[in-house]
């Protein structure tokens, strides 16, 4: 990695890299071919990650997690990026939003996710509310002390069917200086509740085997104990998840770019044309140079953002810069790697085409590149009253 880290963190990074290389990457081809992770493979990865202490490593030690800080978590996520989400997501990192659990919610939702007895879904996106999250139509109305939930979600991703979802719904309207604004609340919704349907959704060519789900809610009755955090504060919770989630996307992009750069460099040094290694020709050598510059810059952006996060100083534009730059850097590296390999880069016998496909979604999920640029633009102009 292109920055100085402590000896302890270097050991952590090397441990995770070895785990990914030995336990996870050998299953990439079968997962891509089948379009799913065989249950026995997923459970093997899950079990071995628990033995190593990687499972729930992102959550505090006080709740049974690994207690990694943001900098350490970024190193872990970077190594996870070397392989498919379909596989590394079996090493669960329960969402930090579960730290908002209170009372009985802790034993019912938080604790089982830390131990691996349960898994959760983060359910925000809807068919007409992707980049425009405030356009959501899923709603919950009061009925005495209860809530009645109706609506649907899609593109909700996970490696396997979850036990419950953190569902964001409109629970009213707030008056603001800029007009009325939807009040969003987060709910804990069990899969087996009456009126709830969890089913597999569209299949994606990126990260084959990393499934998407559709969630449907028809007059689902939720008690007051199903509200996560405070009523009307759901969008604040979502923002916490999205901010750090964008940093983790940036870190995984760096890991995947590094793997592709390694493959491209080895190919350029050994593949010969006109009696010379193709890396000796400027057309190829300069590509490698630009790929290396891009990766170094992306690593430094991630490092700066996680240090700000550890200090409690990270802002929305910091995460947006990481997300847009790292995801677009990865796509450039992926495309250049295919070009360096030539025809072989698109053959199923090599992992290049798979890594290339997996790279494309990074510019879309967790907020498109266009949304990230909007966030950055807003941070530039708002102080000037524009």
Short mmCIF file of C-alpha atoms in Angstrom, two decimals:
data_model
loop_
_atom_site.label_atom_id
_atom_site.label_comp_id
_atom_site.label_asym_id
_atom_site.label_seq_id
_atom_site.Cartn_x
_atom_site.Cartn_y
_atom_site.Cartn_z
CA UNK A 1 0.00 0.00 0.00
CA UNK A 2 1.22 3.46 -0.85
CA UNK A 3 1.32 5.00 2.61
CA UNK A 4 3.11 4.39 5.89
CA UNK A 5 1.14 2.35 8.43
CA UNK A 6 2.01 1.00 11.86
CA UNK A 7 3.57 -2.42 12.31
CA UNK A 8 0.38 -3.66 13.98
CA UNK A 9 -1.79 -2.46 11.11
CA UNK A 10 0.61 -3.97 8.59
CA UNK A 11 0.23 -7.35 10.31
CA UNK A 12 -3.56 -6.94 10.14
CA UNK A 13 -3.43 -6.12 6.45
CA UNK A 14 -1.12 -9.04 5.64
CA UNK A 15 -3.32 -11.42 7.61
CA UNK A 16 -6.41 -10.38 5.69
CA UNK A 17 -4.57 -10.54 2.36
CA UNK A 18 -3.45 -14.08 3.12
CA UNK A 19 -6.98 -15.06 4.10
CA UNK A 20 -8.43 -13.65 0.88
CA UNK A 21 -5.74 -15.37 -1.23
CA UNK A 22 -5.98 -18.76 0.46
CA UNK A 23 -9.62 -19.07 1.51
CA UNK A 24 -11.64 -16.82 -0.80
CA UNK A 25 -10.07 -16.29 -4.24
CA UNK A 26 -9.95 -20.04 -5.07
CA UNK A 27 -13.78 -19.97 -5.21
CA UNK A 28 -14.11 -17.06 -7.65
CA UNK A 29 -14.46 -19.07 -10.85
CA UNK A 30 -17.12 -21.48 -9.59
CA UNK A 31 -19.08 -18.58 -8.08
CA UNK A 32 -19.00 -16.62 -11.33
CA UNK A 33 -19.96 -19.69 -13.38
CA UNK A 34 -22.86 -20.70 -11.13
CA UNK A 35 -24.03 -17.15 -10.48
CA UNK A 36 -24.17 -17.88 -6.76
CA UNK A 37 -21.99 -18.89 -3.86
CA UNK A 38 -22.66 -22.53 -2.94
CA UNK A 39 -23.93 -22.59 0.64
CA UNK A 40 -21.11 -24.82 1.87
CA UNK A 41 -18.48 -22.43 0.47
CA UNK A 42 -20.13 -19.39 2.00
CA UNK A 43 -20.41 -21.05 5.40
CA UNK A 44 -16.78 -22.17 5.21
CA UNK A 45 -15.64 -18.59 4.59
CA UNK A 46 -17.92 -17.38 7.38
CA UNK A 47 -16.62 -19.96 9.88
CA UNK A 48 -12.95 -19.37 9.08
CA UNK A 49 -13.42 -15.60 9.31
CA UNK A 50 -14.83 -16.06 12.81
CA UNK A 51 -11.82 -18.15 13.80
CA UNK A 52 -9.54 -15.36 12.59
CA UNK A 53 -11.55 -12.62 14.30
CA UNK A 54 -12.58 -10.89 11.07
CA UNK A 55 -16.32 -11.41 11.54
CA UNK A 56 -17.99 -8.22 12.82
CA UNK A 57 -14.54 -6.67 13.16
CA UNK A 58 -16.02 -3.24 12.38
CA UNK A 59 -18.18 -3.08 15.52
CA UNK A 60 -16.95 -2.04 18.98
CA UNK A 61 -15.52 -4.58 21.40
CA UNK A 62 -18.19 -3.49 23.88
CA UNK A 63 -20.82 -5.35 21.84
CA UNK A 64 -18.59 -8.29 20.91
CA UNK A 65 -17.10 -6.89 17.71
CA UNK A 66 -13.48 -6.60 16.68
CA UNK A 67 -13.17 -2.96 17.67
CA UNK A 68 -11.24 -1.80 14.61
CA UNK A 69 -10.95 1.93 14.08
CA UNK A 70 -11.76 3.47 10.71
CA UNK A 71 -8.17 3.39 9.51
CA UNK A 72 -7.86 -0.31 10.33
CA UNK A 73 -11.24 -1.05 8.77
CA UNK A 74 -10.13 0.68 5.58
CA UNK A 75 -7.12 -1.66 5.38
CA UNK A 76 -9.42 -4.67 5.80
CA UNK A 77 -11.87 -3.40 3.17
CA UNK A 78 -8.98 -2.74 0.79
CA UNK A 79 -7.98 -6.39 0.92
CA UNK A 80 -11.58 -7.51 0.54
CA UNK A 81 -11.66 -5.52 -2.69
CA UNK A 82 -9.22 -7.96 -4.28
CA UNK A 83 -12.08 -10.43 -4.71
CA UNK A 84 -15.81 -10.48 -5.40
CA UNK A 85 -18.44 -9.02 -3.07
CA UNK A 86 -20.28 -12.30 -3.51
CA UNK A 87 -17.52 -14.03 -1.57
CA UNK A 88 -16.02 -11.52 0.82
CA UNK A 89 -19.46 -10.45 2.06
CA UNK A 90 -19.73 -13.79 3.85
CA UNK A 91 -17.21 -12.20 6.22
CA UNK A 92 -19.99 -10.12 7.71
CA UNK A 93 -19.52 -6.52 8.79
CA UNK A 94 -22.92 -5.76 10.35
CA UNK A 95 -24.02 -2.21 9.67
CA UNK A 96 -23.01 0.29 12.35
CA UNK A 97 -26.62 1.50 12.30
CA UNK A 98 -27.39 -1.40 14.61
CA UNK A 99 -25.49 0.47 17.31
CA UNK A 100 -28.67 2.57 17.54
CA UNK A 101 -30.50 -0.46 18.97
CA UNK A 102 -31.93 0.07 22.44
CA UNK A 103 -33.50 -2.16 25.08
CA UNK A 104 -34.78 -5.47 23.73
CA UNK A 105 -33.52 -4.55 20.25
CA UNK A 106 -29.97 -5.24 21.40
CA UNK A 107 -30.62 -8.91 22.14
CA UNK A 108 -33.03 -9.35 19.23
CA UNK A 109 -31.05 -7.68 16.45
CA UNK A 110 -27.61 -6.33 17.35
CA UNK A 111 -26.16 -9.23 19.36
CA UNK A 112 -27.24 -11.99 16.91
CA UNK A 113 -25.67 -10.06 14.00
CA UNK A 114 -22.37 -9.81 15.88
CA UNK A 115 -22.31 -13.58 16.51
CA UNK A 116 -23.56 -14.50 13.04
CA UNK A 117 -26.89 -15.93 14.15
CA UNK A 118 -28.70 -13.29 12.08
CA UNK A 119 -28.00 -11.10 9.06
CA UNK A 120 -29.54 -7.79 8.11
CA UNK A 121 -30.43 -5.86 4.96
CA UNK A 122 -30.13 -2.09 4.52
CA UNK A 123 -33.35 -1.21 2.67
CA UNK A 124 -33.34 2.34 1.31
CA UNK A 125 -33.50 2.14 -2.51
CA UNK A 126 -36.81 1.95 -4.37
CA UNK A 127 -37.73 1.69 -8.09
CA UNK A 128 -38.38 5.46 -8.22
CA UNK A 129 -36.02 6.48 -5.42
CA UNK A 130 -32.43 5.58 -6.24
CA UNK A 131 -30.18 8.62 -6.41
CA UNK A 132 -33.15 10.69 -5.21
CA UNK A 133 -33.60 8.92 -1.87
CA UNK A 134 -36.08 11.55 -0.68
CA UNK A 135 -38.36 10.42 -3.50
CA UNK A 136 -39.20 7.24 -1.59
CA UNK A 137 -42.85 6.17 -1.45
CA UNK A 138 -42.65 3.44 1.18
CA UNK A 139 -44.59 4.83 4.13
CA UNK A 140 -45.69 4.02 7.65
CA UNK A 141 -48.77 5.54 9.30
CA UNK A 142 -49.64 5.51 12.95
CA UNK A 143 -52.36 3.19 14.25
CA UNK A 144 -52.52 3.76 17.99
CA UNK A 145 -49.05 2.94 19.32
CA UNK A 146 -48.26 0.84 16.24
CA UNK A 147 -47.21 1.64 12.70
CA UNK A 148 -48.67 0.23 9.48
CA UNK A 149 -45.98 -0.15 6.82
CA UNK A 150 -46.65 -0.25 3.07
CA UNK A 151 -44.37 -0.04 0.05
CA UNK A 152 -41.46 -1.81 -1.61
CA UNK A 153 -37.68 -1.74 -1.97
CA UNK A 154 -35.34 -3.10 -4.65
CA UNK A 155 -31.61 -3.48 -5.41
CA UNK A 156 -31.14 -4.48 -1.77
CA UNK A 157 -27.93 -6.49 -1.82
CA UNK A 158 -26.54 -9.25 0.38
CA UNK A 159 -24.66 -12.54 -0.03
CA UNK A 160 -27.56 -14.57 1.35
CA UNK A 161 -31.19 -14.14 2.40
CA UNK A 162 -31.30 -11.99 5.53
CA UNK A 163 -33.40 -12.43 8.67
CA UNK A 164 -34.54 -8.83 8.92
CA UNK A 165 -34.18 -5.46 7.23
CA UNK A 166 -33.60 -1.90 8.34
CA UNK A 167 -36.38 -0.30 6.31
CA UNK A 168 -36.62 3.44 5.68
CA UNK A 169 -40.14 4.83 5.32
CA UNK A 170 -41.94 8.16 5.16
CA UNK A 171 -43.77 8.86 8.42
CA UNK A 172 -44.92 12.42 7.80
CA UNK A 173 -43.88 15.83 6.54
CA UNK A 174 -41.75 18.53 8.16
CA UNK A 175 -41.88 22.23 7.37
CA UNK A 176 -38.44 23.64 6.56
CA UNK A 177 -37.20 27.06 5.32
CA UNK A 178 -36.96 25.56 1.83
CA UNK A 179 -40.42 23.97 1.91
CA UNK A 180 -42.03 20.75 3.08
CA UNK A 181 -39.69 17.79 3.49
CA UNK A 182 -40.50 14.14 4.03
CA UNK A 183 -39.86 12.84 7.53
CA UNK A 184 -38.03 9.51 7.26
CA UNK A 185 -37.98 6.85 9.97
CA UNK A 186 -35.98 3.61 10.17
CA UNK A 187 -37.76 0.41 11.19
CA UNK A 188 -36.51 -3.06 12.09
CA UNK A 189 -38.65 -5.45 10.03
CA UNK A 190 -38.44 -9.23 10.41
CA UNK A 191 -38.68 -11.34 7.28
CA UNK A 192 -41.37 -13.60 8.78
CA UNK A 193 -43.77 -10.82 9.82
CA UNK A 194 -47.28 -11.00 8.28
CA UNK A 195 -47.42 -8.93 5.10
CA UNK A 196 -43.66 -9.04 4.48
CA UNK A 197 -42.16 -10.60 1.33
CA UNK A 198 -38.41 -10.97 0.77
CA UNK A 199 -37.52 -12.42 -2.65
CA UNK A 200 -34.57 -12.52 -4.99
CA UNK A 201 -34.51 -9.71 -7.51
CA UNK A 202 -32.57 -8.88 -10.68
CA UNK A 203 -29.29 -10.62 -11.46
CA UNK A 204 -26.26 -8.38 -11.96
CA UNK A 205 -23.25 -9.08 -14.21
CA UNK A 206 -20.98 -7.42 -11.64
CA UNK A 207 -20.09 -9.58 -8.63
CA UNK A 208 -22.13 -12.54 -9.86
CA UNK A 209 -23.49 -14.39 -6.87
CA UNK A 210 -23.85 -11.23 -4.78
CA UNK A 211 -27.62 -11.23 -4.76
CA UNK A 212 -30.12 -8.42 -4.94
CA UNK A 213 -33.47 -8.64 -3.21
CA UNK A 214 -36.91 -7.11 -3.54
CA UNK A 215 -38.83 -6.34 -0.37
CA UNK A 216 -42.59 -5.86 -0.34
CA UNK A 217 -44.65 -4.61 2.60
CA UNK A 218 -48.44 -4.85 2.67
CA UNK A 219 -50.12 -3.50 5.80
CA UNK A 220 -47.28 -4.71 8.02
CA UNK A 221 -48.04 -3.95 11.66
CA UNK A 222 -44.99 -2.77 13.59
CA UNK A 223 -44.89 -2.09 17.30
CA UNK A 224 -43.11 0.93 18.80
CA UNK A 225 -40.16 -1.36 19.56
CA UNK A 226 -39.52 -1.76 15.85
CA UNK A 227 -38.43 1.86 15.40
CA UNK A 228 -34.64 2.11 15.12
CA UNK A 229 -33.38 5.30 16.71
CA UNK A 230 -35.87 8.16 16.79
CA UNK A 231 -38.98 8.67 14.71
CA UNK A 232 -38.20 11.13 11.94
CA UNK A 233 -34.43 10.68 12.28
CA UNK A 234 -34.04 7.83 9.81
CA UNK A 235 -32.36 9.91 7.16
CA UNK A 236 -29.71 10.98 9.66
CA UNK A 237 -29.02 7.29 10.30
CA UNK A 238 -28.89 6.55 6.58
CA UNK A 239 -26.44 9.39 6.08
CA UNK A 240 -24.08 7.90 8.67
CA UNK A 241 -24.07 4.58 6.83
CA UNK A 242 -23.74 6.13 3.38
CA UNK A 243 -20.82 8.37 4.37
CA UNK A 244 -18.57 5.61 5.67
CA UNK A 245 -19.95 3.20 3.09
CA UNK A 246 -18.53 5.43 0.37
CA UNK A 247 -15.13 5.33 2.05
CA UNK A 248 -15.28 1.53 2.10
CA UNK A 249 -16.15 1.53 -1.60
CA UNK A 250 -13.07 3.65 -2.22
CA UNK A 251 -10.89 1.27 -0.23
CA UNK A 252 -12.21 -1.82 -2.03
CA UNK A 253 -11.65 -0.08 -5.36
CA UNK A 254 -8.00 0.40 -4.41
CA UNK A 255 -7.62 -3.26 -3.54
CA UNK A 256 -9.15 -4.42 -6.80
CA UNK A 257 -7.08 -1.91 -8.80
CA UNK A 258 -3.90 -3.16 -7.12
CA UNK A 259 -4.70 -6.76 -8.05
CA UNK A 260 -5.33 -5.78 -11.67
CA UNK A 261 -2.16 -3.69 -11.78
CA UNK A 262 -0.17 -6.69 -10.50
CA UNK A 263 -1.67 -8.91 -13.20
CA UNK A 264 -1.07 -6.30 -15.92
CA UNK A 265 2.52 -5.71 -14.80
CA UNK A 266 3.35 -9.41 -14.81
CA UNK A 267 1.80 -9.82 -18.26
CA UNK A 268 3.65 -6.77 -19.63
CA UNK A 269 6.98 -8.09 -18.33
CA UNK A 270 6.56 -11.58 -19.80
CA UNK A 271 4.41 -11.24 -22.89
CA UNK A 272 6.66 -10.65 -25.93
CA UNK A 273 5.91 -9.07 -29.28
CA UNK A 274 8.47 -8.08 -31.91
CA UNK A 275 11.08 -9.80 -29.76
CA UNK A 276 10.54 -7.60 -26.70
CA UNK A 277 8.38 -7.63 -23.56
CA UNK A 278 5.35 -5.48 -24.37
CA UNK A 279 6.04 -3.41 -21.24
CA UNK A 280 9.13 -2.00 -22.93
CA UNK A 281 6.92 -0.22 -25.48
CA UNK A 282 5.73 3.20 -24.36
CA UNK A 283 2.11 2.42 -25.28
CA UNK A 284 2.07 -0.23 -22.56
CA UNK A 285 4.65 1.17 -20.16
CA UNK A 286 2.93 4.53 -19.94
CA UNK A 287 -0.37 2.81 -19.18
CA UNK A 288 1.30 1.06 -16.25
CA UNK A 289 2.74 4.37 -15.08
CA UNK A 290 -0.65 6.11 -15.19
CA UNK A 291 -2.32 3.17 -13.43
CA UNK A 292 0.27 3.38 -10.65
CA UNK A 293 -0.18 7.14 -10.27
CA UNK A 294 -3.96 6.75 -10.10
CA UNK A 295 -3.76 4.04 -7.45
CA UNK A 296 -1.31 6.01 -5.31
CA UNK A 297 -3.56 9.08 -5.44
CA UNK A 298 -6.66 7.04 -4.57
CA UNK A 299 -4.91 5.41 -1.61
CA UNK A 300 -3.93 8.81 -0.26
CA UNK A 301 -7.50 10.11 -0.61
CA UNK A 302 -8.82 7.12 1.33
CA UNK A 303 -6.13 7.51 4.00
CA UNK A 304 -6.96 11.20 4.45
CA UNK A 305 -10.70 10.52 4.73
CA UNK A 306 -10.39 7.74 7.31
CA UNK A 307 -8.04 9.81 9.43
CA UNK A 308 -10.64 12.59 9.36
CA UNK A 309 -13.29 10.02 10.31
CA UNK A 310 -11.21 8.70 13.21
CA UNK A 311 -10.87 12.30 14.41
CA UNK A 312 -14.62 12.94 14.00
CA UNK A 313 -13.94 15.55 11.31
CA UNK A 314 -15.04 13.84 8.09
CA UNK A 315 -17.64 15.71 6.03
CA UNK A 316 -19.92 14.61 3.20
CA UNK A 317 -17.65 16.00 0.50
CA UNK A 318 -14.68 14.02 1.85
CA UNK A 319 -16.55 10.76 1.34
CA UNK A 320 -17.86 11.93 -2.03
CA UNK A 321 -14.36 12.71 -3.29
CA UNK A 322 -13.16 9.26 -2.27
CA UNK A 323 -16.12 7.51 -3.89
CA UNK A 324 -15.99 9.30 -7.23
CA UNK A 325 -12.21 9.31 -7.66
CA UNK A 326 -11.52 5.75 -6.52
CA UNK A 327 -14.36 4.18 -8.50
CA UNK A 328 -13.40 6.00 -11.69
CA UNK A 329 -9.71 5.23 -11.12
CA UNK A 330 -10.59 1.54 -10.82
CA UNK A 331 -12.58 1.56 -14.04
CA UNK A 332 -9.65 3.17 -15.88
CA UNK A 333 -7.27 0.58 -14.44
CA UNK A 334 -9.66 -2.24 -15.35
CA UNK A 335 -10.05 -1.03 -18.92
CA UNK A 336 -6.29 -0.51 -19.34
CA UNK A 337 -5.64 -4.00 -17.95
CA UNK A 338 -7.94 -5.52 -20.55
CA UNK A 339 -6.15 -3.52 -23.24
CA UNK A 340 -2.73 -4.68 -22.05
CA UNK A 341 -3.87 -8.31 -22.12
CA UNK A 342 -5.44 -7.81 -25.52
CA UNK A 343 -7.77 -10.59 -26.63
CA UNK A 344 -6.85 -12.76 -23.66
CA UNK A 345 -8.23 -10.08 -21.36
CA UNK A 346 -11.73 -10.99 -22.49
CA UNK A 347 -11.36 -14.76 -22.31
CA UNK A 348 -13.14 -16.64 -19.53
CA UNK A 349 -9.99 -18.64 -18.82
CA UNK A 350 -8.42 -15.59 -17.14
CA UNK A 351 -9.85 -13.52 -14.25
CA UNK A 352 -9.35 -10.21 -16.10
CA UNK A 353 -12.81 -10.07 -17.68
CA UNK A 354 -14.41 -10.92 -14.34
CA UNK A 355 -12.54 -8.18 -12.48
CA UNK A 356 -13.40 -5.79 -15.31
CA UNK A 357 -17.12 -6.59 -14.98
CA UNK A 358 -17.01 -6.38 -11.20
CA UNK A 359 -15.40 -2.94 -11.40
CA UNK A 360 -18.21 -1.31 -13.34
CA UNK A 361 -20.80 -1.24 -10.58
CA UNK A 362 -18.54 0.76 -8.26
CA UNK A 363 -19.44 3.96 -10.13
CA UNK A 364 -23.13 3.34 -9.47
CA UNK A 365 -23.94 1.85 -6.07
CA UNK A 366 -23.65 3.82 -2.82
CA UNK A 367 -24.32 6.93 -4.88
CA UNK A 368 -23.45 7.42 -8.55
CA UNK A 369 -20.48 9.48 -9.70
CA UNK A 370 -22.94 12.18 -10.70
CA UNK A 371 -24.41 12.34 -7.18
CA UNK A 372 -20.91 12.53 -5.66
CA UNK A 373 -20.04 15.45 -7.91
CA UNK A 374 -23.29 17.15 -6.88
CA UNK A 375 -22.34 16.75 -3.20
CA UNK A 376 -18.89 18.21 -3.87
CA UNK A 377 -20.32 21.10 -5.91
CA UNK A 378 -22.79 21.88 -3.14
CA UNK A 379 -19.99 22.02 -0.57
CA UNK A 380 -18.11 24.49 -2.78
CA UNK A 381 -21.02 26.83 -3.52
CA UNK A 382 -23.10 26.81 -0.32
CA UNK A 383 -20.60 28.88 1.71
CA UNK A 384 -20.96 31.56 -0.98
CA UNK A 385 -24.75 31.50 -0.76
CA UNK A 386 -25.11 30.00 -4.23
#
